[in-house]
PDB file of C-alpha atoms in Angstrom:
ATOM      1  CA  MET A   1      26.179 126.515 127.874  1.00 72.00           C
ATOM      2  CA  LYS A   2      26.941 127.456 124.241  1.00 84.00           C
ATOM      3  CA  LYS A   3      25.645 125.118 121.594  1.00 86.00           C
ATOM      4  CA  GLY A   4      27.973 123.555 119.028  1.00 85.00           C
ATOM      5  CA  ILE A   5      31.265 123.956 120.920  1.00 88.00           C
ATOM      6  CA  HIS A   6      31.195 120.777 123.004  1.00 85.00           C
ATOM      7  CA  PRO A   7      32.107 117.323 121.660  1.00 85.00           C
ATOM      8  CA  GLU A   8      29.306 114.889 120.977  1.00 85.00           C
ATOM      9  CA  ASN A   9      31.295 111.631 120.971  1.00 84.00           C
ATOM     10  CA  TYR A  10      31.587 110.888 124.711  1.00 90.00           C
ATOM     11  CA  ARG A  11      31.943 107.178 125.357  1.00 90.00           C
ATOM     12  CA  LEU A  12      33.227 104.892 128.110  1.00 92.00           C
ATOM     13  CA  VAL A  13      37.024 104.563 127.945  1.00 92.00           C
ATOM     14  CA  ALA A  14      39.379 102.375 130.007  1.00 92.00           C
ATOM     15  CA  PHE A  15      42.320 104.267 131.521  1.00 91.00           C
ATOM     16  CA  LYS A  16      45.198 102.029 132.635  1.00 91.00           C
ATOM     17  CA  ASP A  17      47.950 103.161 135.003  1.00 88.00           C
ATOM     18  CA  MET A  18      51.046 101.426 133.621  1.00 85.00           C
ATOM     19  CA  SER A  19      53.009 101.712 136.883  1.00 82.00           C
ATOM     20  CA  ASN A  20      50.604  99.531 138.878  1.00 87.00           C
ATOM     21  CA  ASP A  21      48.209  98.060 136.248  1.00 84.00           C
ATOM     22  CA  GLU A  22      45.163  99.741 137.840  1.00 88.00           C
ATOM     23  CA  VAL A  23      42.273 100.182 135.360  1.00 91.00           C
ATOM     24  CA  PHE A  24      39.327 102.542 135.709  1.00 89.00           C
ATOM     25  CA  LEU A  25      36.464 103.432 133.389  1.00 91.00           C
ATOM     26  CA  THR A  26      35.173 106.914 132.703  1.00 89.00           C
ATOM     27  CA  LYS A  27      33.603 108.850 129.866  1.00 92.00           C
ATOM     28  CA  SER A  28      36.022 110.537 127.487  1.00 91.00           C
ATOM     29  CA  THR A  29      36.490 111.757 123.924  1.00 90.00           C
ATOM     30  CA  ALA A  30      40.164 110.698 123.831  1.00 89.00           C
ATOM     31  CA  ASN A  31      41.150 109.033 120.540  1.00 88.00           C
ATOM     32  CA  THR A  32      42.915 105.707 120.832  1.00 90.00           C
ATOM     33  CA  LYS A  33      43.717 102.705 118.643  1.00 92.00           C
ATOM     34  CA  GLU A  34      44.127 100.143 121.425  1.00 91.00           C
ATOM     35  CA  THR A  35      41.349  98.339 123.276  1.00 90.00           C
ATOM     36  CA  LEU A  36      41.079  96.504 126.589  1.00 90.00           C
ATOM     37  CA  GLU A  37      38.513  93.991 127.782  1.00 89.00           C
ATOM     38  CA  VAL A  38      37.042  94.746 131.207  1.00 89.00           C
ATOM     39  CA  ASP A  39      34.353  92.461 132.661  1.00 91.00           C
ATOM     40  CA  GLY A  40      33.717  90.911 129.242  1.00 92.00           C
ATOM     41  CA  VAL A  41      33.207  94.258 127.473  1.00 91.00           C
ATOM     42  CA  GLU A  42      35.818  95.786 125.154  1.00 93.00           C
ATOM     43  CA  TYR A  43      36.655  99.466 125.719  1.00 93.00           C
ATOM     44  CA  PRO A  44      39.075 101.890 124.026  1.00 92.00           C
ATOM     45  CA  LEU A  45      42.313 102.021 126.079  1.00 91.00           C
ATOM     46  CA  VAL A  46      44.276 105.087 127.172  1.00 90.00           C
ATOM     47  CA  LYS A  47      47.603 104.315 128.888  1.00 90.00           C
ATOM     48  CA  LEU A  48      48.769 106.542 131.749  1.00 85.00           C
ATOM     49  CA  GLU A  49      52.181 106.708 133.392  1.00 81.00           C
ATOM     50  CA  ILE A  50      50.742 108.003 136.648  1.00 79.00           C
ATOM     51  CA  SER A  51      47.231 108.301 138.068  1.00 79.00           C
ATOM     52  CA  ARG A  52      45.459 108.820 141.382  1.00 74.00           C
ATOM     53  CA  THR A  53      46.378 105.254 142.391  1.00 76.00           C
ATOM     54  CA  SER A  54      50.133 105.797 142.014  1.00 74.00           C
ATOM     55  CA  HIS A  55      50.700 109.547 142.520  1.00 69.00           C
ATOM     56  CA  PRO A  56      52.562 110.286 145.786  1.00 65.00           C
ATOM     57  CA  PHE A  57      50.153 113.120 146.675  1.00 64.00           C
ATOM     58  CA  TYR A  58      47.193 110.723 146.762  1.00 61.00           C
ATOM     59  CA  THR A  59      48.966 107.641 148.094  1.00 68.00           C
ATOM     60  CA  GLY A  60      51.103 109.384 150.715  1.00 69.00           C
ATOM     61  CA  LYS A  61      54.118 107.362 149.568  1.00 71.00           C
ATOM     62  CA  ALA A  62      57.166 108.583 147.717  1.00 65.00           C
ATOM     63  CA  LYS A  63      57.764 106.293 144.765  1.00 56.00           C
ATOM     64  CA  PHE A  64      60.525 106.433 142.157  1.00 61.00           C
ATOM     65  CA  LEU A  65      59.147 106.010 138.632  1.00 60.00           C
ATOM     66  CA  ASP A  66      61.321 105.803 135.557  1.00 62.00           C
ATOM     67  CA  THR A  67      59.163 103.745 133.229  1.00 61.00           C
ATOM     68  CA  ALA A  68      60.530 105.325 130.081  1.00 66.00           C
ATOM     69  CA  GLY A  69      64.229 105.116 131.034  1.00 73.00           C
ATOM     70  CA  ARG A  70      64.472 108.897 130.911  1.00 76.00           C
ATOM     71  CA  ILE A  71      67.327 109.095 133.414  1.00 76.00           C
ATOM     72  CA  ASP A  72      69.465 106.653 131.410  1.00 78.00           C
ATOM     73  CA  LYS A  73      68.676 108.495 128.169  1.00 79.00           C
ATOM     74  CA  PHE A  74      69.733 111.777 129.783  1.00 80.00           C
ATOM     75  CA  LYS A  75      72.996 110.325 131.118  1.00 81.00           C
ATOM     76  CA  ASN A  76      73.870 108.762 127.755  1.00 81.00           C
ATOM     77  CA  LYS A  77      73.067 111.954 125.869  1.00 82.00           C
ATOM     78  CA  TYR A  78      75.298 114.151 128.030  1.00 83.00           C
ATOM     79  CA  GLN A  79      78.082 111.603 128.626  1.00 82.00           C
ATOM     80  CA  LYS A  80      80.247 113.269 125.964  1.00 79.00           C
ATOM     81  CA  PHE A  81      80.257 116.542 127.917  1.00 80.00           C
ATOM     82  CA  LYS A  82      81.403 114.900 131.138  1.00 76.00           C
ATOM     83  CA  LYS A  83      84.804 115.971 132.449  1.00 74.00           C
ATOM     84  CA  PRO A  84      87.411 113.186 132.636  1.00 67.00           C
ATOM     85  CA  ALA A  85      87.969 111.540 136.003  1.00 66.00           C
ATOM     86  CA  PRO A  86      90.895 112.832 138.119  1.00 65.00           C
ATOM     87  CA  ALA A  87      92.886 109.596 137.587  1.00 63.00           C
ATOM     88  CA  ALA A  88      92.604 109.906 133.813  1.00 62.00           C
ATOM     89  CA  LYS A  89      93.616 113.558 134.044  1.00 61.00           C
ATOM     90  CA  LYS A  90      96.791 112.668 135.971  1.00 65.00           C
ATOM     91  CA  GLU A  91      97.719 110.045 133.353  1.00 67.00           C
ATOM     92  CA  GLU A  92      97.349 112.650 130.600  1.00 65.00           C
ATOM     93  CA  GLU A  93      99.587 115.086 132.517  1.00 67.00           C
ATOM     94  CA  LYS A  94     102.259 112.368 132.993  1.00 66.00           C
ATOM     95  CA  ALA A  95     102.177 111.568 129.285  1.00 65.00           C
ATOM     96  CA  GLN A  96     102.600 115.261 128.428  1.00 64.00           C
ATOM     97  CA  ASP A  97     105.504 115.606 130.899  1.00 65.00           C
ATOM     98  CA  THR A  98     107.362 112.619 129.437  1.00 64.00           C
ATOM     99  CA  GLU A  99     106.872 113.993 125.913  1.00 61.00           C
ATOM    100  CA  ALA A 100     108.180 117.395 126.971  1.00 60.00           C
ATOM    101  CA  LYS A 101     111.259 115.860 128.640  1.00 61.00           C
ATOM    102  CA  GLY A 102     111.995 113.678 125.643  1.00 56.00           C
ATOM    103  CA  GLU A 103     112.135 116.629 123.203  1.00 51.00           C
TER     104      GLU A 103
END
């Protein structure tokens, strides 16, 4: 192992799976500003959206996760590009026909 290329600041860190509130401790160098108390001891906290306790590969269960509202954000962002519904299209055609007949 080369000297001087590996971090020296390993410490116990609490990792919390936000989808099921599972917490586990392991050594890490991850920087974090938040802390969490586990068994009366305060540890730096790293929040995870998915971990071994909630991932379908490890649990054997398919589970729908949308903790950040990403699907809604996507739909809202691309709503303006959506084609009008067929009923609205027919109303537009009728309006154009009546205008053309009136001229």
